[in-house]
XYZ file of C-alpha atoms in Angstrom:
611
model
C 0.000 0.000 0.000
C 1.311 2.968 -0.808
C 2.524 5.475 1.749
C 0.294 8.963 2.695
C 3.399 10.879 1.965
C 4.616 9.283 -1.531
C 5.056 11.570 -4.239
C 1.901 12.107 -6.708
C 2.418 14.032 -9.936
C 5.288 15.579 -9.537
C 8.807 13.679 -9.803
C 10.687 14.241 -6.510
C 14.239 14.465 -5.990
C 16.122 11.484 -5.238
C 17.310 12.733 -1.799
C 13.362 12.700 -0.429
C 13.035 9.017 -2.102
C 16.135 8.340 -0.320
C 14.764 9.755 3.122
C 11.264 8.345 2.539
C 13.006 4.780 2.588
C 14.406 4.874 5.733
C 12.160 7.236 7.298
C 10.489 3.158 6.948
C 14.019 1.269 7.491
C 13.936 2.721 10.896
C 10.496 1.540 11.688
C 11.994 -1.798 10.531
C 9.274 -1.615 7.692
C 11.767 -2.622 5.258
C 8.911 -3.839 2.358
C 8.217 -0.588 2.538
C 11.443 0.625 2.070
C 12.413 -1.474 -0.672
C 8.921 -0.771 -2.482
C 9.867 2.865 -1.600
C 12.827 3.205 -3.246
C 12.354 1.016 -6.343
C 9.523 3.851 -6.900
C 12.380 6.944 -6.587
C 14.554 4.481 -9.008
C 11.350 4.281 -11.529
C 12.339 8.394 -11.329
C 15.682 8.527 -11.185
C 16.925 5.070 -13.346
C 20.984 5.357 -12.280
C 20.812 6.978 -8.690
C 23.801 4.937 -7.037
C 21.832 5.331 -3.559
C 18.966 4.288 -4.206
C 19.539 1.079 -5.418
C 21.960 0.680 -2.624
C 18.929 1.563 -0.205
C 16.443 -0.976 -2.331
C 19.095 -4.282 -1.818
C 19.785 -2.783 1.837
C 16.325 -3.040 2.393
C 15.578 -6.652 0.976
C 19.065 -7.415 2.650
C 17.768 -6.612 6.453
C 14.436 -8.161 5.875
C 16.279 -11.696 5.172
C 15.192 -11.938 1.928
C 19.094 -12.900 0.876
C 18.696 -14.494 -2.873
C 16.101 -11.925 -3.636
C 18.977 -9.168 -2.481
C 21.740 -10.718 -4.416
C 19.775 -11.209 -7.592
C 19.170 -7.208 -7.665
C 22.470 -6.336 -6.296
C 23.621 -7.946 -9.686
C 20.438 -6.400 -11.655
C 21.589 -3.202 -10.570
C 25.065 -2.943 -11.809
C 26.000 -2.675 -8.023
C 28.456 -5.392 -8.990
C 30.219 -3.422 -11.635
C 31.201 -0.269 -8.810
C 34.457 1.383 -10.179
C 36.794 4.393 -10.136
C 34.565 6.762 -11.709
C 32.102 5.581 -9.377
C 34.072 7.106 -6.753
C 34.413 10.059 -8.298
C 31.203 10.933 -9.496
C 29.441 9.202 -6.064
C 32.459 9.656 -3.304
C 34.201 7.200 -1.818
C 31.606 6.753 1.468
C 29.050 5.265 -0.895
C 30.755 3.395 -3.138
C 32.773 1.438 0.370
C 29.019 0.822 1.843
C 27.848 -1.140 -2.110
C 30.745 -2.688 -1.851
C 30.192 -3.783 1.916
C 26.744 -4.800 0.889
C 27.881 -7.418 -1.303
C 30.110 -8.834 1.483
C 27.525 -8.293 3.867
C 24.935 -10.934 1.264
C 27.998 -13.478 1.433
C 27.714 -13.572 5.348
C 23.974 -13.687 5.403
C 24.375 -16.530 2.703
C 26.719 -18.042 5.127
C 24.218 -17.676 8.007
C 21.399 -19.959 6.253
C 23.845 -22.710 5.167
C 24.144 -26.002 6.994
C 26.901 -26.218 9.564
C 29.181 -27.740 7.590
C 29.463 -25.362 4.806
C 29.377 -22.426 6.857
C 33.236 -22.373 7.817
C 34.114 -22.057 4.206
C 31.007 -19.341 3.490
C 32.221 -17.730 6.717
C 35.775 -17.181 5.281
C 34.486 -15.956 1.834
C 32.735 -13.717 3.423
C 35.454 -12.658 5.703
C 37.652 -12.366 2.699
C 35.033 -9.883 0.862
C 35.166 -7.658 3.488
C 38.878 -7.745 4.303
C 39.914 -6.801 0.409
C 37.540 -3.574 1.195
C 39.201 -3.102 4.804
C 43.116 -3.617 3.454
C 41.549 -0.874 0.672
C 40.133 1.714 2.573
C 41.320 1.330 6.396
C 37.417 1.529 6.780
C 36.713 0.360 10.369
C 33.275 -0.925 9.285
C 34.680 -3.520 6.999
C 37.637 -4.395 8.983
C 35.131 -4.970 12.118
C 33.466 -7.461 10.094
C 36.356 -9.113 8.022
C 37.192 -9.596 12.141
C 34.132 -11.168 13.395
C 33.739 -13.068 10.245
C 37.514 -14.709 10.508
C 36.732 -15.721 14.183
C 33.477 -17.226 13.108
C 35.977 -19.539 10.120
C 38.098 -20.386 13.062
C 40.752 -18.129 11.952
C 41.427 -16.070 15.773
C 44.706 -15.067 14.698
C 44.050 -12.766 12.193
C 40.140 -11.844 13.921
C 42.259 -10.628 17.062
C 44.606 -8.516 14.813
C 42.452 -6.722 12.649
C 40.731 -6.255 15.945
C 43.587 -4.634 17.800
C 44.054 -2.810 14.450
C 40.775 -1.152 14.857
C 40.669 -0.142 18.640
C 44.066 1.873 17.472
C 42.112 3.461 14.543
C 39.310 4.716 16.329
C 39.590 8.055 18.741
C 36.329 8.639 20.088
C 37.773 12.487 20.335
C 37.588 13.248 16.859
C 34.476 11.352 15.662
C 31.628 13.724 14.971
C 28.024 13.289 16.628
C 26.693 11.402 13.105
C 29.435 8.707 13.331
C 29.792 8.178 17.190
C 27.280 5.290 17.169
C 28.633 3.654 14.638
C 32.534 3.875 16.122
C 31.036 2.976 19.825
C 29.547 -0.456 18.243
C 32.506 -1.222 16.651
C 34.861 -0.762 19.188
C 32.082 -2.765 21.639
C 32.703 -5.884 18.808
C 36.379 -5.589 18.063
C 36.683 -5.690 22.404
C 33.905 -9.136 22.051
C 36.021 -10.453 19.487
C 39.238 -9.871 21.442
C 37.277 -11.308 24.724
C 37.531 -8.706 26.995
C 33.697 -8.260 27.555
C 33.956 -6.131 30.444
C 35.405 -3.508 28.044
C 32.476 -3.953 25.701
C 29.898 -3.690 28.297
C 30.962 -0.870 29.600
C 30.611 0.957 26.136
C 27.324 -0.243 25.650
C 25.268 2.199 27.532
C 26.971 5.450 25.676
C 26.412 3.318 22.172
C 22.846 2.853 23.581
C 22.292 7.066 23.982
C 24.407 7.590 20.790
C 22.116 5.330 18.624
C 18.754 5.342 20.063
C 17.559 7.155 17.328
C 18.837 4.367 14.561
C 17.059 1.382 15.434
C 18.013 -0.407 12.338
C 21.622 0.153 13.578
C 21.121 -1.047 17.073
C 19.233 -3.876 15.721
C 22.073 -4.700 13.208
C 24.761 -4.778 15.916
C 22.779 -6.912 18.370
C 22.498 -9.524 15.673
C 25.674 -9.090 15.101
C 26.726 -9.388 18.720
C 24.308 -12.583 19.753
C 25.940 -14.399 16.488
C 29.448 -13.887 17.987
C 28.944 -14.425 21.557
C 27.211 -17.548 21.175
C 29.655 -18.965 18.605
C 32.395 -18.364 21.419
C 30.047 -18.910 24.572
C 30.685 -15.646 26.082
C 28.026 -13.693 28.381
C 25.124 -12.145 26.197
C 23.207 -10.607 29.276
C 24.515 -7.183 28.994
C 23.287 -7.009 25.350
C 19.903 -6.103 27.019
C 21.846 -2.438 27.759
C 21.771 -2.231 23.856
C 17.720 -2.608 23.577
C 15.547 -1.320 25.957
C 12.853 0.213 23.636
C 10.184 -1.885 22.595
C 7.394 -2.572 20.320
C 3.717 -2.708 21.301
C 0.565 -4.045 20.450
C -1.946 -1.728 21.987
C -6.037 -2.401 22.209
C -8.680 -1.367 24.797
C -12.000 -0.679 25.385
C -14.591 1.646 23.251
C -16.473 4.491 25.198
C -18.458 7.272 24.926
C -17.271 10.516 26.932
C -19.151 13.215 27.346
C -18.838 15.793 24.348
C -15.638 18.250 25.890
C -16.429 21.914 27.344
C -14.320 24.502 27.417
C -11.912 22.083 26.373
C -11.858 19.806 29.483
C -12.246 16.504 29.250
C -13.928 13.425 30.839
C -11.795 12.902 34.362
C -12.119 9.020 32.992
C -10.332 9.925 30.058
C -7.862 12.712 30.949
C -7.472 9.668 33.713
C -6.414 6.515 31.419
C -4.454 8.560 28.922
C -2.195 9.366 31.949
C -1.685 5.995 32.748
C -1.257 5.210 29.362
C 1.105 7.794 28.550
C 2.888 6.217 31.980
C 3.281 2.807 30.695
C 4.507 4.026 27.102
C 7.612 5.498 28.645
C 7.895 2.956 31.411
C 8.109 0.246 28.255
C 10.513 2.768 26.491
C 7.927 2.504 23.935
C 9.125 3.363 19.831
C 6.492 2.282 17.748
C 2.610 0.856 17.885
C 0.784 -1.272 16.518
C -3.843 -1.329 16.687
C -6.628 0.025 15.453
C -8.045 3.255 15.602
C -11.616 2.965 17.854
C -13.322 6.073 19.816
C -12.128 5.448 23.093
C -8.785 3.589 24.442
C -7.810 2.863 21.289
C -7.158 7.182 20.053
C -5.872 7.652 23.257
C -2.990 5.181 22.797
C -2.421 6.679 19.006
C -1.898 10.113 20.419
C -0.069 9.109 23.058
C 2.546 7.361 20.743
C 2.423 10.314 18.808
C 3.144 12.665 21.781
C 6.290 10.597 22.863
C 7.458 10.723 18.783
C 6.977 7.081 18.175
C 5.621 5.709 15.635
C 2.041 4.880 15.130
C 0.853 2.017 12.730
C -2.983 1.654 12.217
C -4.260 -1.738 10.622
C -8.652 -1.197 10.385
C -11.000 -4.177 9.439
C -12.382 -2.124 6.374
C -13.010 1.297 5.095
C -12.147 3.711 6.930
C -15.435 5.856 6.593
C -17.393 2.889 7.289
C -15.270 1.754 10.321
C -15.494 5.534 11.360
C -20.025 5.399 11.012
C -19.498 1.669 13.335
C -16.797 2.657 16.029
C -16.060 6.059 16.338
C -18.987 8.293 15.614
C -21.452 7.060 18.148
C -18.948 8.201 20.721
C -19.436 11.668 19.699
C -18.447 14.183 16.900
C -15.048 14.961 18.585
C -13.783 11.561 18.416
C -13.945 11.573 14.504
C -11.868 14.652 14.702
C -9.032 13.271 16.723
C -9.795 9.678 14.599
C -9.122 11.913 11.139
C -5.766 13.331 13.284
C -3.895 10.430 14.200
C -5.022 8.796 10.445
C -3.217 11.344 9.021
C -0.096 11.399 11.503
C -0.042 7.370 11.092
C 3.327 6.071 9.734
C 1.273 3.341 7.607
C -2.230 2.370 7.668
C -3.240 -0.997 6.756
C -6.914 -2.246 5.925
C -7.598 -6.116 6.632
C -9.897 -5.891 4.251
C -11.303 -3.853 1.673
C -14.714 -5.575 1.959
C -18.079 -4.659 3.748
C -18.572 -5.057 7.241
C -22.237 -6.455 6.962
C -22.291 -6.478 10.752
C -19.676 -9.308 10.840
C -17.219 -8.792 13.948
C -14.547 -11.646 12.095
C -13.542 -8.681 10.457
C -12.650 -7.305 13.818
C -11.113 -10.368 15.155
C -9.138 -10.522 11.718
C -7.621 -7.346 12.096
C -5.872 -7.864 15.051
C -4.732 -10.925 14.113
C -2.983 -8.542 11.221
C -2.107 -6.048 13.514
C -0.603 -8.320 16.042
C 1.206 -9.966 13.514
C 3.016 -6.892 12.489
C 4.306 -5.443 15.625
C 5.372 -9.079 16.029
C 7.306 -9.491 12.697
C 8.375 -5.490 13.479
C 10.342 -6.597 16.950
C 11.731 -9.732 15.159
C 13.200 -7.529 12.730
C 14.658 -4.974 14.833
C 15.965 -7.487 17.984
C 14.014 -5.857 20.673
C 11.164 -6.651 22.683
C 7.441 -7.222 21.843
C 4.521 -6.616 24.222
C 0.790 -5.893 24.396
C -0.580 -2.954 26.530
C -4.058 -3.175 26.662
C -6.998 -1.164 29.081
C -9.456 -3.663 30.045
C -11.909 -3.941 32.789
C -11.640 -7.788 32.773
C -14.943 -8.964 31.246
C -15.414 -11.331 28.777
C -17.656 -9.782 26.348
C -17.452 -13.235 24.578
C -17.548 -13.355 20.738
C -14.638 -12.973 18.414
C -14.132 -9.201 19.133
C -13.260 -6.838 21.700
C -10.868 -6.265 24.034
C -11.256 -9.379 25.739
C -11.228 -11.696 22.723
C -7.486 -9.146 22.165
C -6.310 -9.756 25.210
C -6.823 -13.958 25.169
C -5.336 -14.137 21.718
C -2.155 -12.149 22.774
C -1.816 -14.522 25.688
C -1.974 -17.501 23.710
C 0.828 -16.416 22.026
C 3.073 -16.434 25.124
C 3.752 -13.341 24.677
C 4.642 -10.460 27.959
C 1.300 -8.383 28.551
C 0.415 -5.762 30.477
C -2.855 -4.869 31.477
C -4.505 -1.256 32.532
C -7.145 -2.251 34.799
C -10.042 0.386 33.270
C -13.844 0.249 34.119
C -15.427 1.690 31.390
C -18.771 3.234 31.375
C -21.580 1.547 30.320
C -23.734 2.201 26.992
C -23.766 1.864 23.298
C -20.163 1.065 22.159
C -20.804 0.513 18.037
C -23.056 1.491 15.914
C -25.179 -1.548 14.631
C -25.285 -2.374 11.018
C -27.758 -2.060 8.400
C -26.420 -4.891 6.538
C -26.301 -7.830 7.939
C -25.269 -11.130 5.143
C -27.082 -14.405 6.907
C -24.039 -16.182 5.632
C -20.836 -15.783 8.087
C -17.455 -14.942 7.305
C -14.364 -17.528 9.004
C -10.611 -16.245 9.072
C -9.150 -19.286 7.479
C -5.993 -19.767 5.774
C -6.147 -20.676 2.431
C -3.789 -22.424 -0.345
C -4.250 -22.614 -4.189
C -2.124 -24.979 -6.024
C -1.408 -26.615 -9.639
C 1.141 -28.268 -11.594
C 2.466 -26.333 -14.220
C 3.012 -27.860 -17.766
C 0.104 -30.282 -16.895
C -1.411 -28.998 -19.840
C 0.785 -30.581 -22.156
C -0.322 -34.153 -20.875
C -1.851 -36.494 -23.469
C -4.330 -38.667 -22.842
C -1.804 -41.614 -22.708
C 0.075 -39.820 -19.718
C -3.036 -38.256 -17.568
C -4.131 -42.073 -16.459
C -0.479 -42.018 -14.545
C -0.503 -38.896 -13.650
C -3.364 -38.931 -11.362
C -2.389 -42.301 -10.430
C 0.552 -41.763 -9.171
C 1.355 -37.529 -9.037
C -2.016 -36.782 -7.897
C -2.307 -39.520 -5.471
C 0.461 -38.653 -3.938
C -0.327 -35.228 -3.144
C -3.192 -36.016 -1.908
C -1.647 -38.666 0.466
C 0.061 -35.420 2.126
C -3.116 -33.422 2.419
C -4.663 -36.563 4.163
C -2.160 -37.117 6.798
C -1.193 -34.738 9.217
C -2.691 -31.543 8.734
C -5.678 -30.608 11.273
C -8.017 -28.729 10.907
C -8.777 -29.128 7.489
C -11.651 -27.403 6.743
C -12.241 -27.749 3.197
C -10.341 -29.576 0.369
C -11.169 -29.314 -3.619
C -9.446 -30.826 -6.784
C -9.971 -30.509 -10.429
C -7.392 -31.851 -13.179
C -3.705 -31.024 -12.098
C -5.674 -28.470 -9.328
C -6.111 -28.427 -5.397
C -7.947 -25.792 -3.287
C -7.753 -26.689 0.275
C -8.570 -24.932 3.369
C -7.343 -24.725 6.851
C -8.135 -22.564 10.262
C -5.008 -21.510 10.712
C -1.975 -20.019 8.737
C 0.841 -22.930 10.482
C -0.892 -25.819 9.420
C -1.054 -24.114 5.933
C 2.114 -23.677 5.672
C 2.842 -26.736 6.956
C 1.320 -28.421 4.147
C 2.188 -26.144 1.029
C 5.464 -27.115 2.025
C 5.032 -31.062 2.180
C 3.557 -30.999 -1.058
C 6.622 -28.950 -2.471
C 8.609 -31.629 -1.249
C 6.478 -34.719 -2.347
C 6.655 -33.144 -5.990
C 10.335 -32.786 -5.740
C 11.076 -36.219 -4.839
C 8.893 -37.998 -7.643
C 10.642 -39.339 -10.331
C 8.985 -37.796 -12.725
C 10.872 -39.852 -15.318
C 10.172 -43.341 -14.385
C 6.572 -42.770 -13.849
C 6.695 -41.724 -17.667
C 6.182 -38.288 -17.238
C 7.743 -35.001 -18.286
C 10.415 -34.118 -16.160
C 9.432 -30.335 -16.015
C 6.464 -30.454 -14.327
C 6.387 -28.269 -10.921
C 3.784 -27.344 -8.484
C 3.072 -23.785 -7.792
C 1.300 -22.813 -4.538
C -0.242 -19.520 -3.662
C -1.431 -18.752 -0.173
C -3.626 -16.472 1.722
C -4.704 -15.757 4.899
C -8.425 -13.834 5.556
C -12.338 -13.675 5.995
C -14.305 -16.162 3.592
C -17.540 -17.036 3.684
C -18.574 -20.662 4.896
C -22.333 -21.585 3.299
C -23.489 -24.657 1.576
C -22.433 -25.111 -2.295
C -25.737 -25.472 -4.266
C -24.186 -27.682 -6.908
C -21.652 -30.128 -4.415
C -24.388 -30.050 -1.604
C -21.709 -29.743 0.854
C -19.929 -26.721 2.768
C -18.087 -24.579 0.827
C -15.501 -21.284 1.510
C -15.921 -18.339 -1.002
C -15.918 -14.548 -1.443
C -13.420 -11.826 -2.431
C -10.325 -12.817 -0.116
C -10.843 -17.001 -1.807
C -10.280 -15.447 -5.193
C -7.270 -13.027 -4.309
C -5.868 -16.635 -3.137
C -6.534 -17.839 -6.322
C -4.977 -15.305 -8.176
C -1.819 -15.715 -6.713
C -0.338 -19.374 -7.525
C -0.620 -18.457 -11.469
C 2.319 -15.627 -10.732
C 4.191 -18.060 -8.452
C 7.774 -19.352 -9.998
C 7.458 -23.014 -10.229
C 8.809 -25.112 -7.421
C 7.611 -21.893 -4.881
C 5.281 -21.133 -1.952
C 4.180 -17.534 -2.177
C 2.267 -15.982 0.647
C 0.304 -12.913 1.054
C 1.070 -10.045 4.060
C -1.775 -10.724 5.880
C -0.568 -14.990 5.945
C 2.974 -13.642 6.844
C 1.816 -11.373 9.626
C -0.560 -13.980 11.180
C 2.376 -16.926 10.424
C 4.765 -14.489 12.419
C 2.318 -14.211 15.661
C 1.755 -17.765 16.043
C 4.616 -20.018 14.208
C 7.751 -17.364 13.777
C 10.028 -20.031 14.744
C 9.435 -22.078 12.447
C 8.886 -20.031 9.237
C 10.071 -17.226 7.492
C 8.492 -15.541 4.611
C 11.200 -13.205 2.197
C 9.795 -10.550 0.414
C 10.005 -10.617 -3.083
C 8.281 -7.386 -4.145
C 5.192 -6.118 -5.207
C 3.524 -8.620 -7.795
C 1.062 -7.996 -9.991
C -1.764 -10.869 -9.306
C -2.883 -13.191 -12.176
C -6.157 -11.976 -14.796
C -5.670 -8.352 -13.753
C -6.468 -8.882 -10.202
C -4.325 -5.686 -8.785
C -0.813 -5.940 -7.013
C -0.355 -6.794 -4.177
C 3.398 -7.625 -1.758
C 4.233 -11.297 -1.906
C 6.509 -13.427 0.226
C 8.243 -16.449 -0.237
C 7.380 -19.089 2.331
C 10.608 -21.265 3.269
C 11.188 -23.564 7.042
C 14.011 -22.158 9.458
């Protein structure tokens, strides 16, 4: 989705592209960022920067091969003198470092036993830069890298070389975060962790403004430490900010006079503004409801983090259900923080038709975001919620947020608020008799299957087919739903893991047939498109049995036609919800904005892989 600030008609200079992106990079929104600056290179074709900021983007969200194949796209590989002088030296080191930096992360997802020889490539990469340039950002990692390929000799010199290089006297205010880290790892990598802790809390007040930067280093820190088993406690010192997932209660207040306020309200949103600094809070995550919900928004706002809005459906519609009937000066501060929102989100573009799934849905989203957001940038992830401790029952409200967040495991803290009593949403007109489910669903088909003649299709669905469907029938629970015709399968689950689960198993089942023996042509692949959202669950007329449909089944179905053969793509929404409940198990790489099969829109897609 595009961002409220993005350029319209007129072409911006690169420099605002190039802020735009990672105005998002430090919100650890890096889909954004890459999206963000691939749209200021549409502009400005051969800005050096920009590209560098696109495959530094893909490059921190893990999406490695995707990073590398544009690095190369790019011409990044292909850096030279007049480079340098047309683009200055800084710029031209940090592409270079980039590429180094791809070789390490290559490194990091290789099995154990090719990762001493990645390790030293990669160590090797950044040491022809270092012995270049005397660059302490290079040499720290040609360092941590040779430790890592069991080379300490030459880790501990390059170290030693670098504590000489640096004089914290003469680095300016813009580098001193960046010299403070590296002297805190060149001290790690040396062992003497006493001198590294006690840099960390001046790094801490140096960089607490670059959380990309602080996230970068802790990685970079918990990768060496536990490779040589030294104390990782301290690293806390580097991240005390956090990310939260905030929800609470809807209420009416009484309309303001004279510009006073409710003692209930003016109450909460000083507890709330309490707890925001007591969690070191730097960015949000929740909807935007009359009531606890604003008060959080602008009190993220007031403290200069970062507020991120996910609603169930159009905003003027969401505004008619759950913030107007509060009262006229609710909308106002609802059309404020919309506006001063770093990105809004919509779970759905649909209808509401007095369907609270859509609500429940929604935080699923937006819990899956802050989730994926504190993954991304090493710190902590909690939800803050103000609840009087109820169950209103149903799949919405603030209880139904607060039990989901718990089953999560996840650290919670609740603001014990008894809210008034009396009409908390507006009721709705339109009401479909047929319900909506969240559901997770997974559109798949074997490409070239089309080619079969009628002598072949008798084995194929013998043998290809039946084994497919021998993975669908085993161990994933709850299936909901499960269709075939020809070469393809729509199946349904309730949630996003055992989805996943299974698009995956059936990659692997078609990779292992031999394709050849079983008199079929070797090149045919399965292609598997997945999506997570509301669809409705009624009776199908023709089958006579229960059925899923509606608008988020056939953005699903659009998706597996545009997926490379052999792949797994996923939706945001299936990422976000795949984060919150199975992180450790999955990861999803973004591989850009895709435009969906029969002119269905575009929409960001993510590759699904295991961990």
């Amino acid at each position: 989705m595009p961002s409220a600030d993005a350029p319209r008609d007129a072409i911006a200079p690169a420099d605002d592209w190039q802020r735009r992106a990672r105005q998002y990079e430090r919100d650890f929104e890096y889909f954004r960022a890459y999206d963000t600056a691939v749209q200021g290179l549409a502009e400005h074709p051969g800005d050096l920067a920009l590209k560098y900021r696109a495959v530094l983007a893909l490059a921190k969200s893990e999406a490695t091969p995707q990073a590398r194949k544009k690095y190369q796209e790019f011409g990044l590989d292909r850096i030279g003198d007049a480079d340098i002088a047309a683009h200055g030296a800084r710029l031209v080191t940090d592409i270079a470092s980039l590429d180094a930096r791809l070789l390490k992360d290559m490194a990091l997802s290789a099995t154990k036993s090719e990762q001493p020889a990645r390790f030293a490539a990669a160590a090797s990469a950044y040491q022809q830069i270092y012995d270049r340039t005397h660059d302490y950002y290079p040499g720290i990692n040609a360092a941590t890298l040779h430790l890592l390929s069991d080379d300490t000799a030459t880790a501990r010199k390059i170290a030693r070389e670098i504590i000489a290089l640096i004089d914290l006297a003469k680095i300016g205010d813009d580098d001193r975060y960046y010299a403070l880290a590296t002297l805190i790892e060149a001290h790690a990598v040396l062992g003497e962790i006493e001198r590294a802790k006690a840099l960390a809390p001046e790094a801490y007040a140096a960089g607490a403004h670059e959380g990309t930067a602080l996230a970068s280093t802790l990685r970079q820190l918990r990768l060496l430490l536990g490779v040589t088993g030294q104390d990782q406690t301290w690293l806390s010192t580097l991240s005390p900010s956090s990310i939260i997932h905030f929800a609470g209660h809807i209420f009416a207040s009484s309309t303001p006079v004279d510009d006073r306020r409710d003692p209930m309200e003016t109450d909460l949103a000083v507890v709330i503004a309490r707890e925001l600094a007591s969690a070191n809070v730097r960015s949000g995550y929740g909807s935007l409801a009359a009531g606890a919900d604003i008060l959080f928004a602008e009190a993220l706002l007031a403290r200069g983090a970062s507020l991120h809005v996910t609603l169930p459906f159009n905003r003027e519609e969401f505004a008619e259900i759950s913030v107007r009937p509060a009262g006229e000066h609710w909308v106002e501060r609802f059309e404020r923080c919309l506006a001063a929102a770093r990105v809004v989100r919509y779970a759905t573009e649909d209808r509401y038709l007095g369907d609270d799934q859509l609500f429940g849905y929604c935080t699923e989203l937006s819990m899956g975001m802050a989730v994926l957001a504190a993954r991304r940038g090493e710190t902590a992830v909690r939800q803050i919620v103000a609840w009087d401790g109820s169950d209103g029952g149903g799949a919405a409200g603030t209880a139904a947020d607060a039990a989901r967040w718990r089953r999560t495991g996840l650290p919670q803290t609740v603001i014990p608020f008894a809210r008034p009593k009396g009409r908390l949403r507006a009721p709705s007109t339109h009401v479909h008799p047929i319900p909506r489910v969240a559901c997770a669903m997974l559109f798949a088909d074997v490409h070239n299957y089309s080619k079969l003649g009628d002598a072949q299709l008798p084995s194929f669905v013998r043998t290809v087919l039946a084994e497919l469907a021998s993975v669908i029938g085993t161990a994933w629970r709850p299936l909901r739903y499960v269709n075939t015709w020809g070469d393809a399968l729509y199946i349904v689950f309730e949630d996003a893991g055992s989805a996943a689960h299974c698009a995956l198993a059936l990659q692997e089942k078609m990779a292992a047939l031999d394709l050849a023996a079983l008199g079929l042509p070797a090149d045919l692949q399965l292609r598997i498109g997945g999506h997570f959202g509301p669809a409705f669950q009624g009776e199908d007329p023709v089958l006579k049995r229960s059925a899923y449909f509606g608008a988020h089944v056939s953005r699903a179905a659009r998706i597996e036609p545009v997926t490379p053969e052999g792949c797994v793509y996923v939706t945001e929404p299936f990422a976000a919800v795949l984060a919150l409940h199975h992180g450790g198990e999955f990861a999803c790489e973004y591989v850009g904005v895709t435009a969906a099969a029969k002119n269905y829109g575009s929409m960001p897609m993510f590759l699904l892989r295991r961990r």
